[in-house]
Coordinates of C-alpha atoms in Angstrom, one line a residue:
Chain A
M1442 CA 82.1 111.1 98.3
D1443 CA 85.0 113.3 98.4
I1444 CA 88.0 111.9 96.0
V1445 CA 90.6 114.1 93.9
I1446 CA 92.5 112.4 90.5
G1447 CA 96.2 112.4 90.7
V1448 CA 98.4 112.0 88.0
D1449 CA 101.7 111.1 87.8
I1450 CA 103.2 111.1 84.5
G1451 CA 106.7 109.8 84.7
G1452 CA 108.8 109.0 81.3
T1453 CA 108.8 105.1 81.5
K1454 CA 104.1 105.2 82.6
T1455 CA 101.6 107.7 83.1
K1456 CA 99.5 106.7 86.8
I1457 CA 96.0 107.2 87.3
G1458 CA 94.3 107.3 90.3
L1459 CA 91.0 108.0 92.5
V1460 CA 92.4 109.7 95.9
D1461 CA 90.3 110.1 99.3
K1462 CA 90.8 112.3 101.7
N1463 CA 92.5 110.4 104.3
G1464 CA 95.5 109.2 101.0
V1465 CA 93.7 105.8 99.8
C1466 CA 94.2 105.4 96.4
H1467 CA 90.7 103.5 95.9
E1468 CA 91.2 102.8 91.9
K1469 CA 94.4 103.3 89.9
T1470 CA 95.6 102.6 86.5
F1471 CA 99.2 103.0 84.4
F1472 CA 99.7 103.7 80.0
R1473 CA 102.6 104.1 78.7
T1474 CA 103.6 107.3 78.5
Q1475 CA 106.1 106.2 75.5
D1476 CA 102.2 105.5 73.7
F1477 CA 101.4 109.0 72.9
P1478 CA 104.7 111.5 71.3
N1479 CA 101.3 113.4 70.4
L1480 CA 100.2 115.6 73.4
E1481 CA 96.6 116.0 72.0
E1482 CA 96.3 112.9 71.8
Y1483 CA 98.0 112.1 75.1
L1484 CA 95.9 115.0 77.4
N1485 CA 92.9 113.0 75.5
K1486 CA 94.0 109.6 77.1
I1487 CA 94.1 110.8 80.5
K1488 CA 91.1 112.9 80.1
T1489 CA 89.0 109.1 79.1
T1490 CA 90.6 107.3 81.5
S1491 CA 89.9 109.1 84.4
D1492 CA 86.0 109.4 82.9
E1493 CA 86.4 105.2 83.1
M1494 CA 87.8 105.0 86.3
I1495 CA 85.3 107.3 87.9
S1496 CA 82.6 104.9 86.8
N1497 CA 84.0 101.7 87.3
F1498 CA 84.1 102.7 90.9
G1499 CA 80.8 101.6 91.8
K1500 CA 80.0 104.8 94.7
P1501 CA 78.8 108.2 93.2
V1502 CA 82.0 110.3 93.6
N1503 CA 82.2 114.5 93.7
I1504 CA 85.6 115.0 91.5
L1505 CA 87.5 118.4 93.9
G1506 CA 89.6 118.0 90.8
C1507 CA 93.2 116.8 89.6
G1508 CA 96.8 117.0 90.7
I1509 CA 99.4 116.1 88.4
G1510 CA 103.4 114.8 89.6
A1511 CA 105.3 116.0 86.6
P1512 CA 109.5 116.1 85.8
N1513 CA 110.4 119.4 85.5
A1514 CA 106.6 120.9 86.5
S1515 CA 106.5 124.4 86.9
S1516 CA 103.2 124.8 89.3
K1517 CA 103.7 129.1 88.6
N1518 CA 102.9 128.4 85.4
G1519 CA 101.1 125.3 85.2
T1520 CA 103.2 124.0 82.7
I1521 CA 106.4 120.8 81.8
E1522 CA 109.8 122.4 80.9
N1523 CA 112.1 121.0 78.5
A1524 CA 112.1 117.8 80.7
S1525 CA 114.8 115.3 79.1
N1526 CA 112.7 112.5 79.9
L1527 CA 109.8 113.1 78.7
I1528 CA 108.5 112.9 75.4
W1529 CA 106.9 117.0 74.5
K1530 CA 110.0 118.8 74.3
G1531 CA 110.3 122.9 75.1
S1532 CA 107.8 123.9 77.6
V1533 CA 104.2 121.9 77.9
P1534 CA 101.4 124.6 79.2
L1535 CA 99.6 121.5 80.7
V1536 CA 97.0 122.8 83.0
E1537 CA 95.7 125.3 80.3
K1538 CA 95.5 122.4 77.9
L1539 CA 93.6 119.6 79.4
K1540 CA 91.1 122.7 81.6
Q1541 CA 89.8 122.1 77.9
R1542 CA 88.8 118.7 78.7
M1543 CA 88.5 118.7 82.7
D1544 CA 86.3 120.6 83.4
M1545 CA 87.9 121.3 87.4
P1546 CA 90.8 122.5 89.5
I1547 CA 93.4 121.4 87.8
R1548 CA 97.3 121.7 89.6
I1549 CA 100.9 120.7 88.4
M1550 CA 103.9 119.9 90.5
N1551 CA 107.2 118.9 90.2
D1552 CA 106.6 115.2 91.1
A1553 CA 108.9 115.2 94.0
S1554 CA 107.6 118.3 95.7
A1555 CA 104.1 116.7 95.0
A1556 CA 105.7 113.2 97.1
A1557 CA 106.6 116.0 100.1
L1558 CA 102.5 117.0 99.8
G1559 CA 102.0 113.6 100.2
E1560 CA 103.8 113.3 102.7
M1561 CA 102.7 116.3 105.2
L1562 CA 99.4 115.5 104.2
F1563 CA 98.6 110.8 104.3
G1564 CA 102.7 109.8 105.6
G1565 CA 105.1 110.5 107.7
A1566 CA 105.3 114.4 108.1
K1567 CA 101.6 114.9 109.8
D1568 CA 103.5 117.0 111.9
M1569 CA 106.3 117.9 110.8
T1570 CA 106.9 121.9 109.7
D1571 CA 110.2 121.5 108.3
F1572 CA 111.5 118.5 106.1
I1573 CA 112.6 117.4 103.4
V1574 CA 112.1 114.2 100.8
I1575 CA 114.2 112.8 99.1
T1576 CA 113.1 110.3 95.5
L1577 CA 116.1 108.2 95.0
G1578 CA 114.9 106.4 91.1
T1579 CA 116.5 107.1 87.7
G1580 CA 117.3 110.9 89.6
F1581 CA 117.8 112.8 92.6
G1582 CA 115.0 114.9 93.8
A1583 CA 113.3 117.0 96.6
G1584 CA 110.2 118.8 97.4
I1585 CA 111.6 120.8 100.5
V1586 CA 109.2 122.3 103.1
A1587 CA 109.8 125.1 105.6
N1588 CA 107.5 126.9 108.0
G1589 CA 104.7 124.2 107.0
R1590 CA 105.2 125.5 103.8
L1591 CA 107.1 123.8 100.2
I1592 CA 108.8 125.9 99.1
D1593 CA 107.8 127.0 95.2
G1594 CA 111.0 129.1 94.3
Y1595 CA 110.7 132.1 92.3
D1596 CA 109.1 130.6 89.1
G1597 CA 107.8 127.0 90.4
F1598 CA 111.5 125.4 90.0
A1599 CA 112.6 125.1 93.5
G1600 CA 114.6 121.4 95.3
E1601 CA 116.2 121.3 92.0
L1602 CA 119.1 119.1 94.1
G1603 CA 119.9 116.5 91.8
H1604 CA 121.7 119.5 89.9
V1605 CA 123.9 120.7 92.8
D1606 CA 127.7 120.5 92.1
M1607 CA 129.5 118.6 94.8
T1608 CA 132.8 118.2 92.8
M1609 CA 134.1 122.1 93.3
G1610 CA 133.4 121.1 89.1
D1611 CA 135.0 118.0 88.6
G1612 CA 133.5 115.1 88.6
R1613 CA 130.7 112.8 86.4
L1614 CA 127.8 114.5 83.6
T1615 CA 124.5 114.3 84.7
G1616 CA 122.0 113.6 82.0
L1617 CA 121.7 117.4 81.6
G1618 CA 125.9 118.0 81.6
V1619 CA 125.8 118.9 84.8
R1620 CA 129.5 117.9 86.0
G1621 CA 129.3 117.0 89.4
G1622 CA 126.1 116.4 89.9
L1623 CA 124.4 114.7 92.6
E1624 CA 122.1 112.5 90.6
A1625 CA 125.5 111.3 88.7
Y1626 CA 126.2 109.7 92.1
V1627 CA 123.2 109.6 94.8
S1628 CA 120.7 107.5 92.6
A1629 CA 119.6 104.2 91.0
T1630 CA 121.4 105.2 88.3
G1631 CA 124.4 107.0 89.9
L1632 CA 124.6 103.1 91.8
K1633 CA 124.8 101.6 88.4
R1634 CA 127.4 103.6 87.4
T1635 CA 129.6 103.5 90.8
V1636 CA 129.4 99.8 90.6
T1637 CA 131.0 100.2 86.9
Y1638 CA 133.8 102.7 88.3
M1639 CA 134.5 100.6 91.3
Q1640 CA 135.8 97.4 89.0
S1641 CA 138.1 100.1 86.9
K1642 CA 139.2 101.1 90.7
Y1643 CA 139.8 98.1 92.3
M1644 CA 141.0 94.1 90.7
V1645 CA 138.8 92.4 93.3
E1646 CA 136.5 89.7 91.6
S1647 CA 133.0 90.0 91.5
R1648 CA 129.9 88.7 90.1
F1649 CA 129.5 91.8 88.1
R1650 CA 133.0 91.0 85.7
D1651 CA 130.3 89.1 84.0
V1652 CA 127.8 91.6 83.5
A1653 CA 127.6 95.0 81.6
Y1654 CA 126.5 98.2 82.1
N1655 CA 122.8 97.8 80.8
D1656 CA 122.6 93.9 82.3
L1657 CA 122.8 95.7 85.8
H1658 CA 119.8 96.1 88.3
G1659 CA 119.4 97.4 91.7
E1660 CA 117.6 94.2 92.9
D1661 CA 120.8 92.8 92.0
I1662 CA 123.4 94.7 93.9
T1663 CA 121.9 94.1 96.5
R1664 CA 121.9 90.3 96.5
A1665 CA 125.4 90.6 96.0
A1666 CA 125.7 93.2 98.9
E1667 CA 124.1 90.1 100.8
E1668 CA 126.5 88.0 99.7
G1669 CA 129.1 90.2 100.7
D1670 CA 130.6 91.2 97.4
E1671 CA 133.2 93.5 97.6
I1672 CA 132.3 95.8 94.6
A1673 CA 128.7 96.0 95.7
L1674 CA 129.6 96.7 99.2
K1675 CA 132.3 99.5 98.1
S1676 CA 129.7 101.0 95.4
F1677 CA 127.4 101.7 98.4
D1678 CA 129.2 102.3 101.1
Y1679 CA 130.8 105.8 98.1
T1680 CA 127.1 106.0 96.9
A1681 CA 126.4 106.4 101.1
R1682 CA 129.3 108.8 101.6
I1683 CA 128.5 111.6 99.2
M1684 CA 125.0 110.7 100.0
A1685 CA 125.6 111.9 103.5
Q1686 CA 127.8 114.7 102.3
A1687 CA 124.9 116.2 100.8
L1688 CA 122.3 115.2 102.7
A1689 CA 124.5 117.3 105.9
N1690 CA 124.7 120.2 103.7
F1691 CA 121.0 120.5 102.9
T1692 CA 120.9 120.9 106.5
A1693 CA 122.5 123.4 106.9
F1694 CA 120.4 125.1 104.3
T1695 CA 116.7 125.0 106.2
Q1696 CA 117.7 122.6 109.3
P1697 CA 115.0 120.0 108.4
E1698 CA 113.5 118.1 110.9
A1699 CA 113.8 115.1 109.2
F1700 CA 115.2 113.9 106.0
I1701 CA 112.0 111.3 104.2
L1702 CA 113.8 109.1 101.9
M1703 CA 111.9 107.2 98.7
G1704 CA 112.3 105.4 95.4
G1705 CA 114.4 102.8 93.3
L1706 CA 117.4 102.5 96.0
T1707 CA 116.2 102.9 99.2
N1708 CA 115.2 99.6 98.4
S1709 CA 118.5 98.5 99.3
G1710 CA 117.3 99.2 102.7
K1711 CA 120.0 98.4 105.0
W1712 CA 122.7 98.4 102.5
I1713 CA 122.4 102.0 102.0
M1714 CA 121.0 103.0 105.6
T1715 CA 123.7 102.0 107.3
P1716 CA 126.7 103.7 106.1
L1717 CA 124.5 106.7 105.7
E1718 CA 123.2 107.2 108.5
K1719 CA 127.4 106.4 110.5
Y1720 CA 128.6 109.4 107.7
F1721 CA 125.6 111.8 107.9
N1722 CA 126.2 112.1 111.4
G1723 CA 129.4 112.9 111.1
F1724 CA 129.2 115.2 108.5
L1725 CA 126.8 117.2 110.1
L1726 CA 127.7 120.3 112.4
D1727 CA 127.9 120.0 115.9
V1728 CA 124.9 122.2 116.2
Y1729 CA 122.8 120.0 114.5
K1730 CA 123.9 117.2 115.6
G1731 CA 121.4 114.4 116.8
K1732 CA 118.2 116.7 116.0
V1733 CA 117.8 115.4 112.4
K1734 CA 115.8 112.2 110.9
L1735 CA 116.6 109.8 108.2
L1736 CA 113.3 108.1 107.7
L1737 CA 112.0 106.2 105.0
S1738 CA 108.6 106.6 103.2
S1739 CA 105.7 105.3 104.6
M1740 CA 103.9 105.7 102.0
E1741 CA 102.8 102.5 99.5
D1742 CA 105.6 102.3 96.6
K1743 CA 103.0 102.0 94.4
T1744 CA 100.6 104.6 95.2
A1745 CA 102.8 107.1 96.8
A1746 CA 103.4 109.1 94.1
I1747 CA 99.6 109.2 92.6
C1748 CA 98.7 110.8 95.7
G1749 CA 101.0 113.1 96.3
A1750 CA 100.0 114.4 93.0
A1751 CA 96.4 114.6 95.0
A1752 CA 97.9 115.9 97.4
L1753 CA 98.2 119.2 95.3
I1754 CA 94.5 119.2 95.5
W1755 CA 93.2 117.8 99.0
E1756 CA 95.5 120.6 99.8
N1757 CA 93.0 123.4 99.9
H1758 CA 90.1 121.1 101.1
R1759 CA 92.1 119.6 104.4
K1760 CA 93.1 122.9 105.7
S1761 CA 90.0 124.4 107.7
P1762 CA 87.3 121.9 109.5
L1763 CA 89.6 118.4 109.3
Q1764 CA 93.2 119.6 110.0
Chain B
M715 CA 107.2 158.2 117.9
D716 CA 107.7 154.4 117.4
I717 CA 110.7 153.7 117.4
V718 CA 112.8 150.1 117.9
I719 CA 116.6 149.0 119.7
G720 CA 118.0 147.0 117.0
V721 CA 121.4 145.1 119.2
D722 CA 123.9 143.9 116.7
I723 CA 125.9 141.6 118.3
G724 CA 129.8 141.0 116.7
G725 CA 132.6 139.3 118.1
T726 CA 135.1 143.2 118.0
K727 CA 131.9 146.0 119.1
T728 CA 128.6 145.9 120.2
K729 CA 126.2 147.9 117.9
I730 CA 123.0 149.7 119.1
G731 CA 120.5 152.1 117.3
L732 CA 117.3 153.6 118.0
V733 CA 115.1 152.8 114.3
D734 CA 112.4 154.3 113.0
K735 CA 109.5 152.2 111.0
N736 CA 111.0 153.2 107.6
G737 CA 114.7 151.4 109.2
V738 CA 116.2 154.9 109.8
C739 CA 118.6 154.4 112.1
H740 CA 118.5 158.3 114.1
E741 CA 120.7 157.1 117.5
K742 CA 123.5 154.9 117.3
T743 CA 127.0 154.1 119.4
F744 CA 129.2 150.5 119.5
F745 CA 131.2 149.5 122.5
R746 CA 133.6 147.1 122.5
T747 CA 131.8 143.3 123.1
Q748 CA 135.2 141.4 124.3
D749 CA 135.3 144.4 127.6
F750 CA 132.4 142.6 128.9
P751 CA 134.1 138.6 129.7
N752 CA 131.0 138.7 132.1
L753 CA 127.2 138.2 130.2
E754 CA 125.3 140.2 133.1
E755 CA 128.0 142.6 133.1
Y756 CA 127.5 142.9 129.3
L757 CA 123.4 142.8 129.6
N758 CA 123.8 145.8 132.1
K759 CA 125.4 147.6 129.3
I760 CA 123.0 146.8 126.8
K761 CA 120.3 148.2 128.9
T762 CA 122.0 151.5 130.2
T763 CA 123.4 152.3 126.6
S764 CA 119.8 151.9 125.8
D765 CA 118.7 154.0 128.4
E766 CA 121.2 156.6 127.5
M767 CA 119.8 156.9 123.8
I768 CA 116.8 157.6 124.4
S769 CA 117.5 160.3 127.1
N770 CA 119.8 161.5 124.5
F771 CA 116.8 161.7 121.8
G772 CA 115.6 164.5 122.4
K773 CA 111.6 163.0 121.0
P774 CA 109.1 161.2 123.5
V775 CA 109.5 158.0 121.8
N776 CA 107.6 154.9 122.2
I777 CA 109.6 151.8 122.4
L778 CA 107.8 149.0 120.9
G779 CA 110.1 145.9 121.4
C780 CA 114.3 145.4 120.8
G781 CA 115.5 143.5 118.1
I782 CA 118.7 141.2 118.2
G783 CA 121.5 140.0 115.6
A784 CA 124.2 137.9 116.8
P785 CA 125.8 134.9 115.1
N786 CA 124.7 131.1 116.1
A787 CA 121.4 132.7 117.9
S788 CA 118.4 130.2 117.5
S789 CA 115.3 132.7 117.3
K790 CA 113.0 129.8 118.3
N791 CA 115.1 129.7 121.6
G792 CA 116.2 133.1 122.3
T793 CA 119.5 131.5 123.0
I794 CA 123.2 132.2 121.2
E795 CA 124.8 128.6 121.1
N796 CA 128.6 128.4 120.9
A797 CA 129.1 130.9 119.1
S798 CA 133.2 130.6 117.7
N799 CA 134.0 134.3 118.3
L800 CA 132.3 135.7 121.2
I801 CA 133.3 135.2 124.7
W802 CA 130.7 133.6 126.7
K803 CA 130.5 130.2 126.1
G804 CA 128.0 127.2 125.5
S805 CA 123.9 128.4 125.3
V806 CA 124.0 131.0 126.5
P807 CA 119.6 132.8 127.1
L808 CA 120.2 135.9 126.4
V809 CA 116.7 137.2 125.6
E810 CA 115.1 135.7 129.0
K811 CA 118.2 137.4 130.8
L812 CA 118.1 140.8 128.9
K813 CA 114.0 140.9 129.3
Q814 CA 114.8 140.9 133.7
R815 CA 116.2 144.0 132.8
M816 CA 114.2 145.8 129.3
D817 CA 110.3 145.4 130.1
M818 CA 109.8 145.0 126.6
P819 CA 109.0 142.1 123.6
I820 CA 112.9 140.8 122.8
R821 CA 114.0 138.8 120.1
I822 CA 116.5 136.8 118.6
M823 CA 117.8 135.9 115.4
N824 CA 121.4 135.1 113.1
D825 CA 123.0 138.2 112.2
A826 CA 122.6 136.9 108.5
S827 CA 119.2 135.9 108.6
A828 CA 118.1 139.9 110.9
A829 CA 120.1 141.2 107.5
A830 CA 116.9 139.1 105.4
L831 CA 114.5 140.4 107.6
G832 CA 116.3 144.5 107.8
E833 CA 116.5 144.0 103.5
M834 CA 112.5 143.1 103.3
L835 CA 111.4 145.6 105.6
F836 CA 113.8 148.6 104.3
G837 CA 116.0 147.2 102.0
G838 CA 115.7 146.4 97.8
A839 CA 114.0 143.4 98.6
K840 CA 111.0 145.3 99.3
D841 CA 108.9 143.9 96.7
M842 CA 111.0 139.9 96.9
T843 CA 109.1 137.1 98.4
D844 CA 112.3 134.1 97.4
F845 CA 115.5 135.7 97.8
I846 CA 118.8 135.0 100.4
V847 CA 121.4 137.2 101.5
I848 CA 124.7 136.8 102.1
T849 CA 126.9 138.5 104.2
L850 CA 130.7 138.0 103.8
G851 CA 132.6 139.3 106.7
T852 CA 135.4 136.9 108.7
G853 CA 132.6 134.4 107.6
F854 CA 130.2 133.6 105.5
G855 CA 126.3 133.8 106.7
A856 CA 123.0 133.6 104.4
G857 CA 119.5 134.7 105.5
I858 CA 117.5 132.8 103.0
V859 CA 113.7 134.2 103.0
A860 CA 111.1 131.8 100.7
N861 CA 107.7 132.5 100.2
G862 CA 107.3 135.7 101.7
R863 CA 109.3 133.7 105.9
L864 CA 112.2 134.1 106.7
I865 CA 113.4 130.4 107.1
D866 CA 114.5 129.6 110.6
G867 CA 114.9 125.8 110.5
Y868 CA 113.2 123.2 112.8
D869 CA 115.2 124.7 115.7
G870 CA 116.3 128.1 114.2
F871 CA 119.7 126.9 113.0
A872 CA 118.8 127.9 108.8
G873 CA 121.0 129.6 106.6
E874 CA 124.3 128.0 108.1
L875 CA 125.3 128.2 104.6
G876 CA 129.3 128.7 105.7
H877 CA 129.7 125.0 106.4
V878 CA 128.8 124.0 103.6
D879 CA 131.3 121.6 102.1
M880 CA 132.0 121.6 98.4
T881 CA 134.7 120.1 97.6
M882 CA 134.0 116.4 98.7
G883 CA 135.4 116.4 102.0
D884 CA 139.3 117.3 100.4
G885 CA 139.5 121.1 101.0
R886 CA 140.5 123.9 103.2
L887 CA 139.4 123.6 106.7
T888 CA 137.1 126.2 108.5
G889 CA 137.3 128.7 112.3
L890 CA 134.4 125.1 113.2
G891 CA 137.2 122.8 111.8
V892 CA 134.0 122.1 108.8
R893 CA 136.8 120.5 105.8
G894 CA 136.1 122.3 102.7
G895 CA 133.7 124.1 103.7
L896 CA 132.7 127.5 102.1
E897 CA 133.7 129.9 104.4
A898 CA 137.1 129.6 104.2
Y899 CA 137.3 130.4 100.9
V900 CA 134.6 132.1 100.7
S901 CA 134.5 135.2 103.3
A902 CA 137.4 137.8 104.0
T903 CA 139.4 135.9 105.4
G904 CA 138.9 133.5 102.8
L905 CA 140.0 135.3 100.1
K906 CA 143.8 136.7 102.3
R907 CA 143.9 132.6 102.6
T908 CA 143.5 132.2 98.7
V909 CA 146.4 135.6 97.8
T910 CA 148.2 133.3 100.0
Y911 CA 148.0 130.1 98.1
M912 CA 148.4 131.6 95.2
Q913 CA 151.7 132.7 96.4
S914 CA 152.8 128.9 97.1
K915 CA 150.9 127.7 93.8
Y916 CA 152.9 130.7 90.8
M917 CA 156.0 132.3 91.1
V918 CA 154.3 135.3 89.5
E919 CA 156.1 138.2 91.5
S920 CA 153.7 140.5 93.6
R921 CA 152.9 143.0 96.3
F922 CA 152.1 140.7 98.9
R923 CA 155.7 138.2 98.3
D924 CA 157.1 141.4 101.6
V925 CA 153.5 141.1 103.3
A926 CA 152.7 138.5 105.9
Y927 CA 149.4 136.4 106.3
N928 CA 148.9 139.0 109.9
D929 CA 148.5 142.2 108.0
L930 CA 147.2 141.3 105.0
H931 CA 143.5 143.4 104.4
G932 CA 140.8 144.0 102.2
E933 CA 141.3 147.2 100.5
D934 CA 145.3 146.4 99.8
I935 CA 144.1 143.0 98.1
T936 CA 141.6 145.4 96.3
R937 CA 144.7 148.3 95.7
A938 CA 147.1 145.7 94.6
A939 CA 143.8 144.3 91.9
E940 CA 143.8 147.8 90.3
E941 CA 147.2 147.7 89.8
G942 CA 147.4 144.4 88.1
D943 CA 148.7 142.5 90.6
E944 CA 148.7 139.2 89.5
I945 CA 148.0 137.0 93.2
A946 CA 145.8 139.8 93.8
L947 CA 143.9 139.3 90.7
K948 CA 144.2 135.2 90.4
S949 CA 143.1 135.4 93.8
F950 CA 139.5 137.0 93.0
D951 CA 139.3 134.9 90.2
Y952 CA 139.8 131.8 92.3
T953 CA 137.0 133.2 94.9
A954 CA 134.4 134.3 93.0
R955 CA 134.4 131.0 91.1
I956 CA 133.8 129.0 93.8
M957 CA 131.5 131.8 95.4
A958 CA 129.4 130.8 92.0
Q959 CA 129.7 127.7 92.5
A960 CA 127.8 127.9 96.0
L961 CA 125.4 130.1 94.7
A962 CA 123.7 128.1 91.3
N963 CA 123.8 124.9 94.1
F964 CA 121.6 127.4 96.7
T965 CA 120.0 128.3 93.4
A966 CA 118.9 125.1 92.8
F967 CA 117.6 124.8 96.2
T968 CA 115.2 127.8 96.9
Q969 CA 115.3 129.3 93.6
P970 CA 115.2 133.1 94.5
E971 CA 114.5 136.2 93.1
A972 CA 117.9 137.6 93.8
F973 CA 121.3 137.0 96.1
I974 CA 121.6 140.1 98.4
L975 CA 125.6 140.4 99.2
M976 CA 126.9 142.7 102.3
G977 CA 129.6 142.6 104.0
G978 CA 133.6 143.4 103.8
L979 CA 133.8 141.2 100.7
T980 CA 131.8 143.1 98.9
N981 CA 133.9 146.3 99.0
S982 CA 136.0 145.0 96.8
G983 CA 133.5 145.5 94.0
K984 CA 134.1 145.0 90.5
W985 CA 137.2 143.0 90.7
I986 CA 134.8 140.4 92.9
M987 CA 131.3 141.2 91.0
T988 CA 132.5 140.8 87.4
P989 CA 133.9 137.3 88.0
L990 CA 131.4 136.3 90.0
E991 CA 128.9 137.2 87.2
K992 CA 130.8 135.2 84.4
Y993 CA 130.6 131.8 86.2
F994 CA 127.5 131.9 87.9
N995 CA 125.9 132.0 85.1
G996 CA 127.8 129.5 83.3
F997 CA 127.2 127.5 86.1
L998 CA 123.3 128.0 86.5
L999 CA 121.1 124.7 85.5
D1000 CA 119.6 126.0 82.4
V1001 CA 116.1 126.7 84.3
Y1002 CA 117.2 129.1 86.6
K1003 CA 119.6 131.3 83.8
G1004 CA 118.8 134.4 83.0
K1005 CA 116.4 134.8 85.6
V1006 CA 118.5 135.1 89.1
K1007 CA 119.5 138.8 90.3
L1008 CA 123.2 139.4 92.1
L1009 CA 122.6 142.4 94.0
L1010 CA 124.8 144.7 96.1
S1011 CA 122.3 145.8 99.4
S1012 CA 121.7 148.8 99.5
M1013 CA 121.6 149.2 103.1
E1014 CA 124.2 152.0 104.6
D1015 CA 127.6 149.7 105.4
K1016 CA 127.3 151.1 109.2
T1017 CA 124.0 150.9 110.3
A1018 CA 122.4 147.6 108.4
A1019 CA 123.3 145.5 111.2
I1020 CA 121.7 147.5 114.0
C1021 CA 118.2 147.6 110.9
G1022 CA 117.8 144.4 110.4
A1023 CA 118.3 143.0 114.2
A1024 CA 115.7 146.2 114.6
A1025 CA 113.7 144.8 111.4
L1026 CA 112.7 141.1 113.4
I1027 CA 110.3 143.9 115.9
W1028 CA 109.0 146.0 112.5
E1029 CA 108.3 143.2 110.9
N1030 CA 105.6 142.4 113.8
H1031 CA 104.2 145.9 113.3
R1032 CA 104.1 147.3 110.1
K1033 CA 102.4 143.9 108.9
S1034 CA 99.3 146.0 108.7
P1035 CA 98.3 149.3 108.3
L1036 CA 101.7 149.4 106.7
Q1037 CA 101.8 147.3 104.5

């Protein structure tokens, strides 16, 4: 059975799985990224974890390669560069070093771009040539597909849309110090910041008056909205409005057929989606109105990132006989 | 000799020329678009003008086709749709109607996208696979190339970057009624609006205190800057700052190797370029710093649009033996 090893490198967890040609993740496991401040030991851990999974799998497998999704990854250089939420600093030649341990094709890509490839091969974008995947977690990521191909950029750093300034230089700072950067508003973290901001702006009662910033969780904000908490409702509205403006702006760039949304913030369901759709259609230029879909990812939450990473390798195998 | 007919449809003039495989425009002429409110007569005029040029040319020619650049053109549909500065309203099936008169391959494209193809085939982007052409005239247009291919979008309306809102909904209105739209600031028209705004904001003396808005011309603003007029200098600085922020945002999208600038505003030379470069490098995310060039188009001003239009046809002929 042909199999690709998919690796999703996150600031907290590293997830690994074995993915078949239909995007089914057969084995999966994870370990804590932060337990391996030493890069060499981290790479050894990826190697031993993969080997264990393959031997546990039961059936004989033919490993086609290893695909990796990571923040701030350059697909062209095979590196991770200055990722603010990873332990290893500077430029990390991950592909080169992993190849010394695993003798197979290895590719790395920005995690949101990998997610876009995953949607194209296995998910809701199977028949699309122009779409954008938006990941709404700690940050705001984007994977852009146009003319049926992922947009990498001149040296592999396209799609850093969380750092687009929407405010003419007069807004919140992102973790990277970008003033007015989109992810300071539109992300799970951005929503928390907005709940805090709304408490400063309005004097209405709210359950959040008794909760410190560090104790704020996305699920609680959703629950509060369900209970009619005004601060929660205002926060979703504010977040959705800025996101709608951003997506309307992005539409003018590549005119995607759809935006496919995934990540923590999308778990808030209608509380974010209903105002988002209302504002989005209002902001769209006439020439785009009614033509751009807002979709939630249909990929399984827990394995979407692994399957996206594996898609980096599957992409090269599914082109001719299968697709 | 192989020749392509290039047609640039503008609100004021329609320019037509005969373009060879090296992007040299051998014959060129123009007529006033507004003289032909009747579409059928307009298309007849294109046909007779082309025929005259071909018979005037002297040498025998082999016509490969006709490429057309126009505002609000959809390459996928072969139409011009709701162009605010053209006479014919609604959806105009230009390619279909012109084919009834001219029996040859005919393609139409957004004028800025055509300019990008022109740069790729004949101009400063010959060796680039990722770049963006910005046209700064009455409006703000963009032609985006990524992975070596022009980005059309889902139905041919990608690159409408003049209508991106940079102000979170709190800015000037564009001609299309988009609040905060980029072209209300960054274009020849935007510069005029800024000169007027600066006179309202500051009390300093300026030669423009004696000039009405409708009498303002780009060349005069450049001349005033050369004379040290403070309103002119502040206006260039303000325009350049917003443009720099926009180009830094666009960089996060497709990470181009270069922006290639053309159109009326670029005639102001260093008055726009010097502050633009300063702000641009300041706004760029670290991962892009020093990697993105700001270039002025090297195409000849008067024929660039015609050659860009002709590139739509030449693109299909130069791929194999020539390139």
